[in-house]
mmCIF file of C-alpha atoms in Angstrom:
data_model
loop_
_atom_site.group_PDB
_atom_site.id
_atom_site.type_symbol
_atom_site.label_atom_id
_atom_site.label_comp_id
_atom_site.label_asym_id
_atom_site.label_seq_id
_atom_site.Cartn_x
_atom_site.Cartn_y
_atom_site.Cartn_z
ATOM 1 C CA UNK A 273 41.224 -45.997 -28.640
ATOM 2 C CA UNK A 274 42.438 -42.918 -26.619
ATOM 3 C CA UNK A 275 40.561 -39.932 -27.613
ATOM 4 C CA UNK A 276 38.836 -41.534 -30.713
ATOM 5 C CA UNK A 277 35.024 -41.295 -31.123
ATOM 6 C CA UNK A 278 33.608 -44.627 -30.417
ATOM 7 C CA UNK A 279 30.420 -43.958 -32.586
ATOM 8 C CA UNK A 280 30.485 -41.879 -35.939
ATOM 9 C CA UNK A 281 27.621 -40.402 -38.055
ATOM 10 C CA UNK A 282 27.609 -39.706 -41.633
ATOM 11 C CA UNK A 283 24.032 -37.193 -42.029
ATOM 12 C CA UNK A 284 24.617 -37.378 -45.788
ATOM 13 C CA UNK A 285 24.228 -40.917 -46.440
ATOM 14 C CA UNK A 286 22.482 -41.403 -42.901
ATOM 15 C CA UNK A 287 24.958 -44.323 -41.406
ATOM 16 C CA UNK A 288 26.306 -44.715 -37.906
ATOM 17 C CA UNK A 289 29.184 -46.762 -37.015
ATOM 18 C CA UNK A 290 30.245 -48.062 -33.623
ATOM 19 C CA UNK A 291 33.709 -49.187 -33.016
ATOM 20 C CA UNK A 292 34.484 -52.037 -30.706
ATOM 21 C CA UNK A 293 38.344 -51.215 -30.995
ATOM 22 C CA UNK A 294 41.081 -48.816 -32.520
ATOM 23 C CA UNK A 295 40.130 -49.733 -36.190
ATOM 24 C CA UNK A 296 43.515 -48.791 -37.742
ATOM 25 C CA UNK A 297 44.656 -51.901 -35.441
ATOM 26 C CA UNK A 298 42.838 -54.681 -36.961
ATOM 27 C CA UNK A 299 42.216 -55.373 -40.854
ATOM 28 C CA UNK A 300 38.260 -55.802 -41.889
ATOM 29 C CA UNK A 301 38.061 -59.450 -43.646
ATOM 30 C CA UNK A 302 34.407 -59.334 -43.988
ATOM 31 C CA UNK A 303 31.628 -57.801 -43.569
ATOM 32 C CA UNK A 304 28.199 -59.651 -42.832
ATOM 33 C CA UNK A 305 24.531 -58.583 -42.050
ATOM 34 C CA UNK A 306 23.112 -59.552 -38.270
ATOM 35 C CA UNK A 307 20.722 -62.185 -38.881
ATOM 36 C CA UNK A 308 17.052 -60.502 -38.552
ATOM 37 C CA UNK A 309 18.100 -57.054 -39.217
ATOM 38 C CA UNK A 310 19.767 -55.999 -42.521
ATOM 39 C CA UNK A 311 20.297 -52.601 -41.468
ATOM 40 C CA UNK A 312 23.112 -53.787 -38.864
ATOM 41 C CA UNK A 313 26.454 -54.861 -40.690
ATOM 42 C CA UNK A 314 29.288 -56.703 -38.603
ATOM 43 C CA UNK A 315 33.052 -56.057 -39.811
ATOM 44 C CA UNK A 316 34.784 -59.042 -38.794
ATOM 45 C CA UNK A 317 38.657 -58.506 -38.155
ATOM 46 C CA UNK A 318 41.907 -60.479 -38.533
ATOM 47 C CA UNK A 319 42.998 -61.005 -35.083
ATOM 48 C CA UNK A 320 39.704 -59.774 -33.192
ATOM 49 C CA UNK A 321 35.706 -61.029 -33.947
ATOM 50 C CA UNK A 322 34.144 -57.970 -34.592
ATOM 51 C CA UNK A 323 36.097 -54.548 -35.569
ATOM 52 C CA UNK A 324 32.490 -52.822 -35.315
ATOM 53 C CA UNK A 325 29.258 -52.278 -36.644
ATOM 54 C CA UNK A 326 27.564 -50.226 -39.569
ATOM 55 C CA UNK A 327 24.236 -48.998 -38.919
ATOM 56 C CA UNK A 328 21.801 -47.946 -41.334
ATOM 57 C CA UNK A 329 17.861 -47.070 -41.464
ATOM 58 C CA UNK A 330 16.377 -45.902 -38.199
ATOM 59 C CA UNK A 331 18.649 -47.618 -36.402
ATOM 60 C CA UNK A 332 21.332 -45.176 -37.467
ATOM 61 C CA UNK A 333 19.248 -41.779 -36.739
ATOM 62 C CA UNK A 334 19.020 -43.283 -33.312
ATOM 63 C CA UNK A 335 22.627 -43.323 -33.056
ATOM 64 C CA UNK A 336 23.217 -39.582 -34.203
ATOM 65 C CA UNK A 337 22.573 -38.426 -30.736
ATOM 66 C CA UNK A 338 25.730 -39.996 -29.961
ATOM 67 C CA UNK A 339 28.152 -39.357 -32.527
ATOM 68 C CA UNK A 340 31.425 -38.259 -31.779
ATOM 69 C CA UNK A 341 30.948 -39.693 -28.176
ATOM 70 C CA UNK A 342 33.905 -42.293 -26.801
ATOM 71 C CA UNK A 343 33.468 -44.821 -24.607
ATOM 72 C CA UNK A 344 29.600 -45.554 -24.600
ATOM 73 C CA UNK A 345 29.941 -49.405 -23.046
ATOM 74 C CA UNK A 346 29.743 -49.758 -19.428
ATOM 75 C CA UNK A 347 31.567 -52.555 -17.654
ATOM 76 C CA UNK A 348 29.094 -55.275 -15.814
ATOM 77 C CA UNK A 349 29.121 -58.198 -14.214
ATOM 78 C CA UNK A 350 26.779 -61.416 -14.392
ATOM 79 C CA UNK A 351 25.581 -63.207 -11.381
ATOM 80 C CA UNK A 352 28.097 -65.641 -11.626
ATOM 81 C CA UNK A 353 30.969 -63.190 -11.754
ATOM 82 C CA UNK A 354 32.011 -62.885 -15.467
ATOM 83 C CA UNK A 355 32.691 -59.364 -16.775
ATOM 84 C CA UNK A 356 31.097 -58.428 -19.841
ATOM 85 C CA UNK A 357 30.796 -54.791 -21.683
ATOM 86 C CA UNK A 358 27.094 -53.283 -22.114
ATOM 87 C CA UNK A 359 25.840 -50.644 -24.213
ATOM 88 C CA UNK A 360 22.201 -49.099 -24.141
ATOM 89 C CA UNK A 361 20.403 -46.631 -26.006
ATOM 90 C CA UNK A 362 17.226 -46.618 -23.131
ATOM 91 C CA UNK A 363 16.643 -48.403 -20.279
ATOM 92 C CA UNK A 364 13.955 -50.179 -22.149
ATOM 93 C CA UNK A 365 14.093 -53.941 -21.323
ATOM 94 C CA UNK A 366 14.741 -56.100 -24.482
ATOM 95 C CA UNK A 367 12.309 -58.514 -25.963
ATOM 96 C CA UNK A 368 14.444 -59.993 -28.148
ATOM 97 C CA UNK A 369 18.236 -60.913 -28.322
ATOM 98 C CA UNK A 370 20.295 -62.140 -30.913
ATOM 99 C CA UNK A 371 23.831 -63.127 -32.388
ATOM 100 C CA UNK A 372 25.643 -63.707 -35.255
ATOM 101 C CA UNK A 373 26.257 -67.203 -35.615
ATOM 102 C CA UNK A 374 30.291 -66.610 -36.247
ATOM 103 C CA UNK A 375 30.333 -64.411 -33.067
ATOM 104 C CA UNK A 376 27.850 -66.025 -30.198
ATOM 105 C CA UNK A 377 29.945 -63.715 -27.526
ATOM 106 C CA UNK A 378 28.391 -60.643 -29.050
ATOM 107 C CA UNK A 379 24.420 -60.158 -28.162
ATOM 108 C CA UNK A 380 22.226 -57.209 -29.999
ATOM 109 C CA UNK A 381 19.196 -56.235 -27.945
ATOM 110 C CA UNK A 382 15.828 -55.262 -29.609
ATOM 111 C CA UNK A 383 12.851 -53.787 -28.164
ATOM 112 C CA UNK A 384 10.468 -55.606 -30.542
ATOM 113 C CA UNK A 385 10.395 -59.608 -31.518
ATOM 114 C CA UNK A 386 11.119 -58.732 -35.330
ATOM 115 C CA UNK A 387 14.636 -57.309 -34.191
ATOM 116 C CA UNK A 388 13.846 -53.864 -35.903
ATOM 117 C CA UNK A 389 13.838 -51.690 -32.807
ATOM 118 C CA UNK A 390 17.765 -51.445 -31.809
ATOM 119 C CA UNK A 391 18.498 -51.194 -27.983
ATOM 120 C CA UNK A 392 22.065 -52.340 -27.463
ATOM 121 C CA UNK A 393 25.002 -54.567 -27.137
ATOM 122 C CA UNK A 394 26.779 -56.662 -24.931
ATOM 123 C CA UNK A 395 30.133 -58.190 -25.143
ATOM 124 C CA UNK A 396 30.783 -61.097 -23.566
ATOM 125 C CA UNK A 397 34.532 -61.416 -24.735
ATOM 126 C CA UNK A 398 36.586 -60.013 -22.629
ATOM 127 C CA UNK A 399 40.065 -61.674 -24.052
ATOM 128 C CA UNK A 400 39.455 -59.903 -27.603
ATOM 129 C CA UNK A 401 38.113 -56.542 -26.411
ATOM 130 C CA UNK A 402 40.101 -54.061 -24.161
ATOM 131 C CA UNK A 403 38.461 -52.614 -21.150
ATOM 132 C CA UNK A 404 40.366 -49.328 -21.960
ATOM 133 C CA UNK A 405 38.890 -49.180 -25.601
ATOM 134 C CA UNK A 406 35.312 -50.059 -24.264
ATOM 135 C CA UNK A 407 35.004 -47.740 -21.259
ATOM 136 C CA UNK A 408 38.448 -45.720 -21.184
ATOM 137 C CA UNK A 409 39.004 -47.558 -17.847
ATOM 138 C CA UNK A 410 42.315 -49.433 -16.990
#
């Protein structure tokens, strides 16, 4: 992904976008709502599970502070030694976590039980997503 921003925000339409990979590398094949939160649209890609996510409403406004930032994900390791990539808006503990039925390896976290207060994402698919794209590390 190089120096490209991983988060963008459009003030005119109050929409944010989080890129999981270099968007010009993959064709978006479909967009679907995240079950439980219609402010989050997932852009599915050809050759990759999700190219990125579009955020609207209050979720987008919370992302504005990260606009034009790159590499928002941190590399983490599970207790059983598996690598995953994590992004959080705060240190608050999630009260509910969900995924889209088509991609169980990407988990969305919320601070409430009705999935309105977006906290972050964990990507457990280290084969589809490059560590360099997500964290700027090799």
